[in-house]
Coordinates of C-alpha atoms in Angstrom, one line a residue:
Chain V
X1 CA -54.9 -0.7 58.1
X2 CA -52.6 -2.4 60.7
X3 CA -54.7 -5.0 62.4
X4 CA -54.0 -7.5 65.2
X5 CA -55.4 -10.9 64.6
X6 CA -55.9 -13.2 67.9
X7 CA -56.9 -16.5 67.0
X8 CA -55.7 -18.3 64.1
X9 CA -58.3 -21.3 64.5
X10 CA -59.8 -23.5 61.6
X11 CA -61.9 -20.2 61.5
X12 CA -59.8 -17.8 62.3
X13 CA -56.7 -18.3 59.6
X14 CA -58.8 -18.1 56.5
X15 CA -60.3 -15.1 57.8
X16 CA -56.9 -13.3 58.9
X17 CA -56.0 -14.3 55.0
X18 CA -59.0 -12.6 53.4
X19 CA -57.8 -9.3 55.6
X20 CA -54.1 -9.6 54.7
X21 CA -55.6 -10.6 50.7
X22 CA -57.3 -7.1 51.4
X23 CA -53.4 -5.5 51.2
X24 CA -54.4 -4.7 55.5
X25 CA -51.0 -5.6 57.6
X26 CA -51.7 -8.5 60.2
X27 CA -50.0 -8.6 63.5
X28 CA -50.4 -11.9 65.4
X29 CA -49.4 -13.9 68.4
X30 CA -47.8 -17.0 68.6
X31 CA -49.6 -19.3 70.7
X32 CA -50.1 -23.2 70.8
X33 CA -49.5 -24.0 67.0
X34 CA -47.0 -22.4 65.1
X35 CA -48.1 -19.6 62.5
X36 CA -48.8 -20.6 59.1
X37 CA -46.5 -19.9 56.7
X38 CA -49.3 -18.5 53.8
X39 CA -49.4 -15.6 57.0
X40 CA -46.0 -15.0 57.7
X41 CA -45.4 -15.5 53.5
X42 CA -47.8 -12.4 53.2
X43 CA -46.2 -9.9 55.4
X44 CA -47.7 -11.1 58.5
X45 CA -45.7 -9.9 62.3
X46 CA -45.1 -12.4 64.8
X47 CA -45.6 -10.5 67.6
X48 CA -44.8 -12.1 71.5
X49 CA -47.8 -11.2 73.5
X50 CA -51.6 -9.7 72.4
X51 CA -50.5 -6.2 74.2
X52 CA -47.5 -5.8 71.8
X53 CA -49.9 -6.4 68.8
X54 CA -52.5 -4.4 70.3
X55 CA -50.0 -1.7 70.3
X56 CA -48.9 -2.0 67.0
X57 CA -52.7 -2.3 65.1
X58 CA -55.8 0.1 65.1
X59 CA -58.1 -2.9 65.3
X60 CA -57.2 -5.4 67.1
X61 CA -59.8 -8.7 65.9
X62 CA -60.7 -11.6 68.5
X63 CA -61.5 -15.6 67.1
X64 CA -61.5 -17.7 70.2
X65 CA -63.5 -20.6 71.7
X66 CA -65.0 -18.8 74.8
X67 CA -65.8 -15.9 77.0
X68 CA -62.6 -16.7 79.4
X69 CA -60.1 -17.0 76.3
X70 CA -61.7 -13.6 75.4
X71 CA -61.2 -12.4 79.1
X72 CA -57.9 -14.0 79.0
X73 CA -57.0 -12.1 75.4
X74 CA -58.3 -9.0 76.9
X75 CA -57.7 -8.4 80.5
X76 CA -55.1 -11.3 81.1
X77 CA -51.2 -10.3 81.4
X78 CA -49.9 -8.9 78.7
X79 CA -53.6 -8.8 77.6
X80 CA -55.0 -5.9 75.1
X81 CA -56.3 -3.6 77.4
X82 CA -52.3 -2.7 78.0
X83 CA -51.6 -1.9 74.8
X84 CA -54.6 0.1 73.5
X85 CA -55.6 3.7 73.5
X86 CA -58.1 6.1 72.1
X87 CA -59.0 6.0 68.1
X88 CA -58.5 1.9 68.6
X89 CA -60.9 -0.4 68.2
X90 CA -61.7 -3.9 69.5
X91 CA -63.7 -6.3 67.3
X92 CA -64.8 -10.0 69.4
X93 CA -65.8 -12.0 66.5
X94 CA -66.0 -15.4 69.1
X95 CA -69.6 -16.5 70.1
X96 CA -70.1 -15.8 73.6
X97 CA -71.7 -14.5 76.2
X98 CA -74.0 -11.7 76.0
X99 CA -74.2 -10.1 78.9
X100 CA -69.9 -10.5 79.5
X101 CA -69.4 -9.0 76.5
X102 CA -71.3 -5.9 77.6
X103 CA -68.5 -5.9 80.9
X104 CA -65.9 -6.3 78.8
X105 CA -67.2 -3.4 76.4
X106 CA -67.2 -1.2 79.0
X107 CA -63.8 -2.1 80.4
X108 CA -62.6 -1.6 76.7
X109 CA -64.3 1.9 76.6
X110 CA -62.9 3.4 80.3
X111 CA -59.8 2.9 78.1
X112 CA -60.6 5.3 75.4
X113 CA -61.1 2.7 72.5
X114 CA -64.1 1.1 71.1
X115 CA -65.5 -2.2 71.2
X116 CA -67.6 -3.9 68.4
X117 CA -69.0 -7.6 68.8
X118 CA -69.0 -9.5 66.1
X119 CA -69.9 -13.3 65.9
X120 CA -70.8 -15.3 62.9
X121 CA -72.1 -18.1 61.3
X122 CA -71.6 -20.0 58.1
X123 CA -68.9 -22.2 59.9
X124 CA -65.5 -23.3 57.9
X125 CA -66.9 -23.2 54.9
X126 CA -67.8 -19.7 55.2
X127 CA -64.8 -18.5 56.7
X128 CA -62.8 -19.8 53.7
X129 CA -65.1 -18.6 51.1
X130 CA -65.7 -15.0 52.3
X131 CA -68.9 -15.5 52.9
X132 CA -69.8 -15.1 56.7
X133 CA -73.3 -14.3 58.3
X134 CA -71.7 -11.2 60.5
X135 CA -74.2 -10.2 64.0
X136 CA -72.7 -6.8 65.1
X137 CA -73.7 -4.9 68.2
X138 CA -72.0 -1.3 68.7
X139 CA -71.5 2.7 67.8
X140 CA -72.8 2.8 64.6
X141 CA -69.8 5.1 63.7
X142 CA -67.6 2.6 64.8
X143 CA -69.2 -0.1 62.8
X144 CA -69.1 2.1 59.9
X145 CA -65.4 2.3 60.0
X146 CA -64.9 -1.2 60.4
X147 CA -67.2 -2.7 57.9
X148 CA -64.6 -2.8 54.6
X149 CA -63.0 -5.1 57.2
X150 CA -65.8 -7.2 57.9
X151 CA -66.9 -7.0 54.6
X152 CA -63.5 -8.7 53.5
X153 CA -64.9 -11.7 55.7
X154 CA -68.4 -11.9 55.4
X155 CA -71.7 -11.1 53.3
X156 CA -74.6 -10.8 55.6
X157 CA -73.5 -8.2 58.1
X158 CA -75.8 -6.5 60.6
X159 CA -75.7 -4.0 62.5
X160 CA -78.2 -5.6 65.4
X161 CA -78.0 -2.9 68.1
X162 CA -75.8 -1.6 70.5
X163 CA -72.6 -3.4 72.5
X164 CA -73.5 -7.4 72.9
X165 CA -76.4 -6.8 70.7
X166 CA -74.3 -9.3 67.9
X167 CA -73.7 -11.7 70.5
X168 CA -77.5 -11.7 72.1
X169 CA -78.7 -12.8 67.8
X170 CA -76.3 -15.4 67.4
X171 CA -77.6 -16.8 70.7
X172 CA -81.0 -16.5 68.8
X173 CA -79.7 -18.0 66.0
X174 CA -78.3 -21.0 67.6
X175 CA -81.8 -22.0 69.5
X176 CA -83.7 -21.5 66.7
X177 CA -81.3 -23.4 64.6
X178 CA -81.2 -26.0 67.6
X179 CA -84.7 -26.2 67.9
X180 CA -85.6 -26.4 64.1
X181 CA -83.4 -29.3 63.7
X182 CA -85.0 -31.2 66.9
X183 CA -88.4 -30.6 65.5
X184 CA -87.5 -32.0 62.0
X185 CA -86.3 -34.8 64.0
X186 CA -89.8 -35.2 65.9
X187 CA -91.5 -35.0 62.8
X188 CA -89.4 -37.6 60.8
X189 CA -89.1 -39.9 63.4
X190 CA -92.7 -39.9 64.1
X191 CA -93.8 -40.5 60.2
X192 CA -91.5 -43.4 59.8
X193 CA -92.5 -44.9 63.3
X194 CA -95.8 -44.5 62.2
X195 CA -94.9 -46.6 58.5
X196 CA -94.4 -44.0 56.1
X197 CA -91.4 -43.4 53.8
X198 CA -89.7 -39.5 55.8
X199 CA -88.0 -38.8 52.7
X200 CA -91.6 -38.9 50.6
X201 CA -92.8 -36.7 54.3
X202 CA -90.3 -34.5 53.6
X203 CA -91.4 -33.6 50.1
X204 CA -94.2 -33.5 51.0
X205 CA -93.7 -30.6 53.4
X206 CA -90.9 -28.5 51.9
X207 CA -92.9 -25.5 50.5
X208 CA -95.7 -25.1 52.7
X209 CA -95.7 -23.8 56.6
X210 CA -93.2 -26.2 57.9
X211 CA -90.0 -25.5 55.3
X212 CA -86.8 -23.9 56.2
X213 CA -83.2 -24.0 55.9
X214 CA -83.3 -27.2 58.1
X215 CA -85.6 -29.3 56.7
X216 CA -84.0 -28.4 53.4
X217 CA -80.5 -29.0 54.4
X218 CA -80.7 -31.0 57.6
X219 CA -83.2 -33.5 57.2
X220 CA -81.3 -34.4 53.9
X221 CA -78.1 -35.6 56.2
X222 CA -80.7 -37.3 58.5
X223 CA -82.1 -39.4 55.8
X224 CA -78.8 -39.5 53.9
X225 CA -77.3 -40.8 57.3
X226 CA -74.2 -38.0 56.1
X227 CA -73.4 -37.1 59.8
X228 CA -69.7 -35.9 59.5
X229 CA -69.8 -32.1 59.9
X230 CA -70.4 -30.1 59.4
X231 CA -71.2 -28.2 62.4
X232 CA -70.0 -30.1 64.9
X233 CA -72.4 -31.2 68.2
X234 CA -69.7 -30.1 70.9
X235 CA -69.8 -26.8 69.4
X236 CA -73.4 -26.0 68.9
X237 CA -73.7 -27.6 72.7
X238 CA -71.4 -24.8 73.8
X239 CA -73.9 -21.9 71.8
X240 CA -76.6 -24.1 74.3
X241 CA -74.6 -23.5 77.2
X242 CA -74.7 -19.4 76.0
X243 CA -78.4 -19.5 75.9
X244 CA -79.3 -21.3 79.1
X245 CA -76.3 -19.7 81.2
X246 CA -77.8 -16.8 79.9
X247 CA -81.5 -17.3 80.3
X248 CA -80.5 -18.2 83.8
X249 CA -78.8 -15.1 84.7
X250 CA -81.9 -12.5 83.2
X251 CA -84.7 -15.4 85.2
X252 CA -85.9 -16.3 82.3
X253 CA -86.8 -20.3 81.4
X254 CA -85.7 -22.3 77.9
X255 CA -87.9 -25.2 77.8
X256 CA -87.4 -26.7 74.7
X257 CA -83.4 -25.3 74.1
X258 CA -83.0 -26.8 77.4
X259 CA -84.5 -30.1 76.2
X260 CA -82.4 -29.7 72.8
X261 CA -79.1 -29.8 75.1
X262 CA -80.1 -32.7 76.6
X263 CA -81.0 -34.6 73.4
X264 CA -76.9 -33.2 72.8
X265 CA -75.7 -34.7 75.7
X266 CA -77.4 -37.9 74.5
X267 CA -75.3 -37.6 71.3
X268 CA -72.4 -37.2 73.2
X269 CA -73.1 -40.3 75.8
X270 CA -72.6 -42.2 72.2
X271 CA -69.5 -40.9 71.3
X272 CA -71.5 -38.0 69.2
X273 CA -69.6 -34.7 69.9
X274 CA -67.8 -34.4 66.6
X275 CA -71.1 -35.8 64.6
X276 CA -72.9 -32.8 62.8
X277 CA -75.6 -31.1 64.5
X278 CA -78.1 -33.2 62.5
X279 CA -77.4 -36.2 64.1
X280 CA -80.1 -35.1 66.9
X281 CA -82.1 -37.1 65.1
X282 CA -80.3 -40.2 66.7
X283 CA -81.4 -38.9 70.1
X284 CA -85.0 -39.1 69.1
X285 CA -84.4 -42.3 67.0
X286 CA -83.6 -43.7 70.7
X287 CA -86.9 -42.4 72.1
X288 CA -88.7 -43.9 69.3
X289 CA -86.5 -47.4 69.2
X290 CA -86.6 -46.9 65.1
X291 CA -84.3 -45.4 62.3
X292 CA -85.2 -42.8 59.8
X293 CA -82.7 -45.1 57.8
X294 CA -83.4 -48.2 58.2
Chain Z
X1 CA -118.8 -37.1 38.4
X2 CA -121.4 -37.1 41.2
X3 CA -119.8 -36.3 44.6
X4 CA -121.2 -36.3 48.1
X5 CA -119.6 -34.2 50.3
X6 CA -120.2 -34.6 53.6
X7 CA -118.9 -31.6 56.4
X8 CA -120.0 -28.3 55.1
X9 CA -118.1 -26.1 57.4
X10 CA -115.8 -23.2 57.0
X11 CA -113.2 -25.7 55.3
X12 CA -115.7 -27.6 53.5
X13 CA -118.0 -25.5 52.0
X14 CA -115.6 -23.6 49.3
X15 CA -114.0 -26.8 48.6
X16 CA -117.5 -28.0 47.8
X17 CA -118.4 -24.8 46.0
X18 CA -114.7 -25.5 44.2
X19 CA -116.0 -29.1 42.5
X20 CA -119.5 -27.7 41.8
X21 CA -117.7 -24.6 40.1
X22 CA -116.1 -27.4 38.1
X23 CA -118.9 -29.1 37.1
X24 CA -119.6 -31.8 39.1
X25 CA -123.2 -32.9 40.8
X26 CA -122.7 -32.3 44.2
X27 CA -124.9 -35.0 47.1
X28 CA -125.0 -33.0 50.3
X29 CA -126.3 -34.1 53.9
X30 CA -128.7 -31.6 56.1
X31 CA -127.0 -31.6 59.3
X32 CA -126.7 -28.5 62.0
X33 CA -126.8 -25.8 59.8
X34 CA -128.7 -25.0 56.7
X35 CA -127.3 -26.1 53.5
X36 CA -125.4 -22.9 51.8
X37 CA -127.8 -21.5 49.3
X38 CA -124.8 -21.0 46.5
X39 CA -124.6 -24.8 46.6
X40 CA -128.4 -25.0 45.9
X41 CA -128.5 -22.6 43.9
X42 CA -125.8 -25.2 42.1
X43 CA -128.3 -28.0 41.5
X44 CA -126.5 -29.8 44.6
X45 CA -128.9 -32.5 45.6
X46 CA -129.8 -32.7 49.6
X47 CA -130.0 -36.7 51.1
X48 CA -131.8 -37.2 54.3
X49 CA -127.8 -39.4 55.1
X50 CA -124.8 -40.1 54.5
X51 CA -126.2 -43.7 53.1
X52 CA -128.5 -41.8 50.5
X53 CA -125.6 -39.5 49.5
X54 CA -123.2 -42.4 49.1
X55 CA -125.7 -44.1 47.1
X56 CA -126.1 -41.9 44.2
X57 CA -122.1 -40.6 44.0
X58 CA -118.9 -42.3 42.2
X59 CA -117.0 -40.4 45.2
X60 CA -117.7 -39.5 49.0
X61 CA -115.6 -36.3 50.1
X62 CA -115.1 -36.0 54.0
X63 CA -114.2 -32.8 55.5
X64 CA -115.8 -33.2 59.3
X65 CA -113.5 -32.4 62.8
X66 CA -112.0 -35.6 64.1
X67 CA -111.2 -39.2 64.2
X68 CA -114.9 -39.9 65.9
X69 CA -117.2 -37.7 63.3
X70 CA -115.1 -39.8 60.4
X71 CA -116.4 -42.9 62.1
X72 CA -119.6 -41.7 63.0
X73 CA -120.0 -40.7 59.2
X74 CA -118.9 -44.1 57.8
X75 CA -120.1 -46.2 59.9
X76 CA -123.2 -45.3 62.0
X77 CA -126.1 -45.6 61.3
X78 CA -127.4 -44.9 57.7
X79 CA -123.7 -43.9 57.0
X80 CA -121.3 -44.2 54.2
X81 CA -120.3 -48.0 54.7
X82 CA -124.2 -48.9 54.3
X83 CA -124.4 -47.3 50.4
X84 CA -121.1 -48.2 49.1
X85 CA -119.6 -50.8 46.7
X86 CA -117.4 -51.9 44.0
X87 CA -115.7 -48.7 42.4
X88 CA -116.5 -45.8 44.4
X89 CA -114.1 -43.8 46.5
X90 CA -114.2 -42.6 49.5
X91 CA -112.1 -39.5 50.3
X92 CA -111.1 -38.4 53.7
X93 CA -109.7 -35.0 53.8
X94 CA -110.7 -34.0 57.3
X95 CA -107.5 -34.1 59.9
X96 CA -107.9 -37.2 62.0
X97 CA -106.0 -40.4 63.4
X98 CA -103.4 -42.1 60.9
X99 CA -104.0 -45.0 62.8
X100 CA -107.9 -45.3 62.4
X101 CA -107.4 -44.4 59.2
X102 CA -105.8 -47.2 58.7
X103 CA -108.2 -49.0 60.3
X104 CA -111.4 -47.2 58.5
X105 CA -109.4 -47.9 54.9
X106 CA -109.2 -51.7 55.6
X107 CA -113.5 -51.7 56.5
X108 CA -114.0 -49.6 53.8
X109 CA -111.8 -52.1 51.1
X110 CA -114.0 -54.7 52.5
X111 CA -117.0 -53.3 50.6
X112 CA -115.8 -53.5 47.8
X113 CA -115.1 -49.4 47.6
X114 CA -111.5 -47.7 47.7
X115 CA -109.8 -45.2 50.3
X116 CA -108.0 -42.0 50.1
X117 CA -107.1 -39.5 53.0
X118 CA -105.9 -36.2 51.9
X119 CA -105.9 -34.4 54.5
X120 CA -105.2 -30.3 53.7
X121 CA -103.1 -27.7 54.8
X122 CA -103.7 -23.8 54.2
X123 CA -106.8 -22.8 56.3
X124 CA -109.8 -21.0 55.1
X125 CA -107.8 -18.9 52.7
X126 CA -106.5 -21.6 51.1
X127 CA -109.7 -23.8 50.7
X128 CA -111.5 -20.4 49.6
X129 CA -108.6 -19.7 46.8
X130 CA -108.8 -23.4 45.9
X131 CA -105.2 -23.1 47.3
X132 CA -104.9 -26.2 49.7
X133 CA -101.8 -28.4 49.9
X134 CA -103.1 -31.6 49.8
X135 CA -101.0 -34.6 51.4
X136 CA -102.4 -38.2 50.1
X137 CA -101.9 -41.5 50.9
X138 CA -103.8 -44.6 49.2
X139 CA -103.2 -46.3 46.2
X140 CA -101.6 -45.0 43.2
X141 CA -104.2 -46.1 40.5
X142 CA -107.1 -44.6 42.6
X143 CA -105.4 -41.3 43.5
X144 CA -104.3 -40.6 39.2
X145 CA -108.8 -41.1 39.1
X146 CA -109.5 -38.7 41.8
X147 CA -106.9 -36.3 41.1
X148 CA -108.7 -33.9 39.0
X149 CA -111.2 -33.1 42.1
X150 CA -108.2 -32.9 44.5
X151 CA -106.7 -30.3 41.7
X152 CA -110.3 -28.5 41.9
X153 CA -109.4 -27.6 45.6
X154 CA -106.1 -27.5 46.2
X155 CA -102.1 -26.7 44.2
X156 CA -99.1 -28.8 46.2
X157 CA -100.9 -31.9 45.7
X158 CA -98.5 -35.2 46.4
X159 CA -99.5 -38.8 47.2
X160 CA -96.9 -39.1 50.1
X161 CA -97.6 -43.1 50.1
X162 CA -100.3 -46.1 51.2
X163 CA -103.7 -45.2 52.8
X164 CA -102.6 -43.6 56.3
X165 CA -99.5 -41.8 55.0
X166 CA -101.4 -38.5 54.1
X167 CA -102.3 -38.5 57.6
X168 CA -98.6 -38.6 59.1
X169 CA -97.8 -36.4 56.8
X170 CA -100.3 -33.7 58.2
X171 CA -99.3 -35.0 61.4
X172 CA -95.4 -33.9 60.5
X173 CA -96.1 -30.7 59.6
X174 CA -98.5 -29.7 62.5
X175 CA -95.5 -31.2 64.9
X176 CA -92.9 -29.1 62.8
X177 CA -95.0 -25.9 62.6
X178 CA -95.7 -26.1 66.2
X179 CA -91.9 -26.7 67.2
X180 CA -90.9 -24.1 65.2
X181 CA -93.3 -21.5 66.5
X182 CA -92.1 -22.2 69.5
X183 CA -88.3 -22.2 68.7
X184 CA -88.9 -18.4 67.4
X185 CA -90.7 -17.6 70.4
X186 CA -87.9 -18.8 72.7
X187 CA -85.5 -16.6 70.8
X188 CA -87.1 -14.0 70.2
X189 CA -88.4 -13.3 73.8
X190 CA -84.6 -14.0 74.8
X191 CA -83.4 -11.6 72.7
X192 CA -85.9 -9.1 74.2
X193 CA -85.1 -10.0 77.5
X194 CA -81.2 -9.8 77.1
X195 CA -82.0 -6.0 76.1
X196 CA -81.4 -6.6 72.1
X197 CA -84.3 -5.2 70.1
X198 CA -86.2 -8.9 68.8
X199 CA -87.3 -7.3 65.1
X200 CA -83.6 -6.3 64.1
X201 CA -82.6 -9.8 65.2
X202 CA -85.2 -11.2 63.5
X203 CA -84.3 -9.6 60.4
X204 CA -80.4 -10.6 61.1
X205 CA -81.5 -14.1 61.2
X206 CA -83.8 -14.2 58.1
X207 CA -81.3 -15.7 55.4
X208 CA -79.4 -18.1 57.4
X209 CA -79.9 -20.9 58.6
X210 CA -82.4 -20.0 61.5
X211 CA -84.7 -19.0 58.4
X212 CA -88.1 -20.7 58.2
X213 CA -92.0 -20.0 56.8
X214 CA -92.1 -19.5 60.9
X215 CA -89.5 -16.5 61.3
X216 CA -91.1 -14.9 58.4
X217 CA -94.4 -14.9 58.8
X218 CA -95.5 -16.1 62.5
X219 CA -92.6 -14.2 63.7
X220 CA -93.8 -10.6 62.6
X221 CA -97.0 -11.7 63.9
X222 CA -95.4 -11.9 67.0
X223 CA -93.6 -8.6 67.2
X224 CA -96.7 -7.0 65.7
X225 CA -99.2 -8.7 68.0
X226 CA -101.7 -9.5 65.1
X227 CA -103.3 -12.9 67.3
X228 CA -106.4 -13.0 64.7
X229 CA -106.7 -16.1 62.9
X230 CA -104.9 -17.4 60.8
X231 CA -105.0 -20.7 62.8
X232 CA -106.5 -21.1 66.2
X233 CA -104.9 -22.6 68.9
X234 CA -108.0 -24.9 69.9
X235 CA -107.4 -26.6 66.3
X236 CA -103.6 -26.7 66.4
X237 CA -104.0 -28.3 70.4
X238 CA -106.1 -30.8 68.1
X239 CA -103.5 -31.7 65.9
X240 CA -101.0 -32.1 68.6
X241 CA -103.2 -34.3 70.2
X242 CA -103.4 -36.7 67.8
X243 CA -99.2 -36.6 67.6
X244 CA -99.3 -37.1 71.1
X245 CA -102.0 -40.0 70.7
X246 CA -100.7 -41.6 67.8
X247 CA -97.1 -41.4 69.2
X248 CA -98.2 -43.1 72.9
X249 CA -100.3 -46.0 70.4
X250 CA -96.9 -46.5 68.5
X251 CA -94.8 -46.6 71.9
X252 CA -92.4 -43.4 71.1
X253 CA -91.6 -40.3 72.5
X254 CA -92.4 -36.7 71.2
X255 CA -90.6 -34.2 74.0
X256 CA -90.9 -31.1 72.7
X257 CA -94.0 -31.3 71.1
X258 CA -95.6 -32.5 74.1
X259 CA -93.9 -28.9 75.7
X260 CA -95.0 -27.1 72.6
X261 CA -98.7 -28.9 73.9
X262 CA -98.7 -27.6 76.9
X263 CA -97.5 -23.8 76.4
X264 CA -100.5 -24.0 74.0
X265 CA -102.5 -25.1 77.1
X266 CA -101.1 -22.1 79.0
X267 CA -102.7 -19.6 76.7
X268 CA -105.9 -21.3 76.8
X269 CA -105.5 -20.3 80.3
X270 CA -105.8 -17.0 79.9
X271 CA -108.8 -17.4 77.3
X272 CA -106.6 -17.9 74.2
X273 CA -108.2 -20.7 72.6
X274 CA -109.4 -18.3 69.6
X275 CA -105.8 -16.5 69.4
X276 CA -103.5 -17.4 66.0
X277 CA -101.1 -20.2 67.2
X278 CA -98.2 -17.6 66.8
X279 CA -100.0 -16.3 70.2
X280 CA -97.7 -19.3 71.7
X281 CA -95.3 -16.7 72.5
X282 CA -97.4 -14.9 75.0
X283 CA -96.7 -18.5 76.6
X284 CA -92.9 -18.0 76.6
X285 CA -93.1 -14.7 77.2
X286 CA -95.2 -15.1 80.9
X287 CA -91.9 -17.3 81.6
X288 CA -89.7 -14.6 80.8
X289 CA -92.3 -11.9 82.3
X290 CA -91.1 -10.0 79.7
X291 CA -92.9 -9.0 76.0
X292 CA -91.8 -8.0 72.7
X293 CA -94.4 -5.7 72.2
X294 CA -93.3 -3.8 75.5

């Protein structure tokens, strides 16, 4: 399949190289960084704006940071939108908002294409090893046809509902993820505050009512003190931003996300926003005056 | 090994039932209601006190509501304290204080007698299945003796560290269970509200990282709006208090479980004191004014 790929991030380059791996020609666009050489080795076409590759593809695939490089990609000169037709198809696999992605469906759609949202998680790691959590909202049709595509990226791929329906769970995912690791942090904090050893706690709790992924995983860097990332604070304060920018457009209130992002920003104050999500924990290590480490 | 076992309520009196099954001479204490006629039927002994119970047992079980019955037991009048000494153990496995426990421990010692708390996790169905987790703190020698009663009650049985710690322990999972309850009911509800169906999101997130005990279990009780105990709010608001308590004594900060607190003080409210402490969502939905049922 000929497929435009816009967005040849630390994510976005391994997954544009599982695609072409999959024998599927890649156009992309040269933008700040010039294109790797394992793309253009592989067949890859430099092409000189998003509309001439949206031209050339049938899917044309979206990795950016936010919802105005995705406006930008889409709607700004040169953008997408003027170089696609019916039978096309555009796939947003960048985390943002919910409720834009729905506009920009529609704008997509009064064009005669189709438009599938696609975020993911598993970070680097998973972009480079195939293995991405995939949250799709869309046609079902439409997914159908491009899931070999995702399925060259990713493992866990859900159809969640229709258009922004991807984007809406991986807003989920990122407050629960949020949230799980703040109240690991409580918890840990608390127990060694109050004398006991958190990594004997954490035993101690992993198994019964209180395990998951991130008082497996998470709670191991907190009491390791292994805060490199990871996933990175900035990042998982911009998912926050999603949720709460969000929340605030429907009227709806966040209490405790909205508490998360400020235990973030406390990070951040400290020179945090490349530590690994995890390091919350310092935030509350602050409110407590104690270290799960020391 | 003669046991007293003092709190013969809807935790205690299976556990007893458990020890008796196993062979041991049970001491029990008339106090509201009438002693259970299984346990009678057992050859359990009834003592007009605590004292006389204490008196003729190697070990003194506790399962009674809070930090003040635990004192009231030990050390009021004709209690525990007064018909103690030199090898025998007392056992605390109600929920209370970690503080006073520490406290209680240290009077006890002074007798000449020896302190564990075990506090338990896994509600009636786990006391009734001999199921329990069972978090200990004390010393080591005396937990190895009393470990073959603790195994009469309970599986996931650790000694987390000194007298005290199994208390912080129970503490870190009530504070962790409690968070993450609420972190699914932010998320889901916000799903909901943002038009995404919350069960298909739910089952997107269930293998990642945003997967917990919570999202599995508490989480279908949400979207299925099954609010019969399991475990009641009144008891988990008990449990938070003494986090909050125990966190203001040790001059630190808890801020989302004092939130989580308070949304559980909204749905008493509304006369949900009795409702499963997945009901927390109700909560978060009134701030939304949106449910996932609807």
């Amino acid at each position: 399949m000929n497929i435009g790929f816009i967005g040849l991030g630390i994510m976005g380059l391994p997954m544009a190289g599982h695609l072409q791996a999959a024998g599927h020609q890649l156009a992309v666009v040269q933008h700040r960084t010039p294109i790797a050489s394992e793309l253009l080795d592989g067949g890859a076409v430099v092409c000189a704006s998003a509309r001439a590759a949206a031209e050339r593809s049938d899917v044309i695939i979206l990795m950016v940071p936010n919802t105005p490089d995705v406006e930008q990609v889409l709607f700004g000169p040169d953008g997408v939108a003027e170089g696609i037709g019916a039978g096309k198809v555009v796939i947003d696999m960048s985390s943002i908002d919910p409720i834009a992605t729905r506009e920009f469906a529609a704008r997509i759609r009064a064009l005669g294409a189709d438009y599938i949202d696609a975020p993911v998680s598993g970070g680097e790691v998973g972009a480079r090893n195939a293995a991405l959590t995939i949250m799709c909202g869309g046609e079902a049709a439409t997914f159908e046809r491009v899931l070999p595509l995702l399925q060259a990226m990713g493992k866990n791929i859900t159809l969640v509902g229709g258009v922004g329906d991807g984007q809406v769970a991986k807003v989920a995912n990122q407050i629960i993820v949020a949230l799980n690791i703040e109240a690991v942090s409580e918890a840990l904090v608390f127990a060694a505050k109050a004398g006991a050893d958190p990594a004997r706690v954490r035993e101690a709790l992993l198994g019964g009512f209180a395990s998951s992924r991130i008082l497996e995983v998470h709670a191991e860097r907190m009491l390791k003190r292994t805060f490199d990332p990871g996933f990175r604070i900035a990042l998982h304060q911009k998912d926050l931003d999603l949720a709460l920018s969000s929340a605030r457009k429907l009227g709806m209130s966040l209490p405790n996300t909205a508490v998360a992002q400020q235990l973030f920003s406390a990070c951040v104050a400290r020179g945090g926003a490349g530590w690994d999500h995890s390091a919350m924990v310092r935030a509350i290590e602050t409110l407590a005056d104690t270290e799960l480490g020391g």
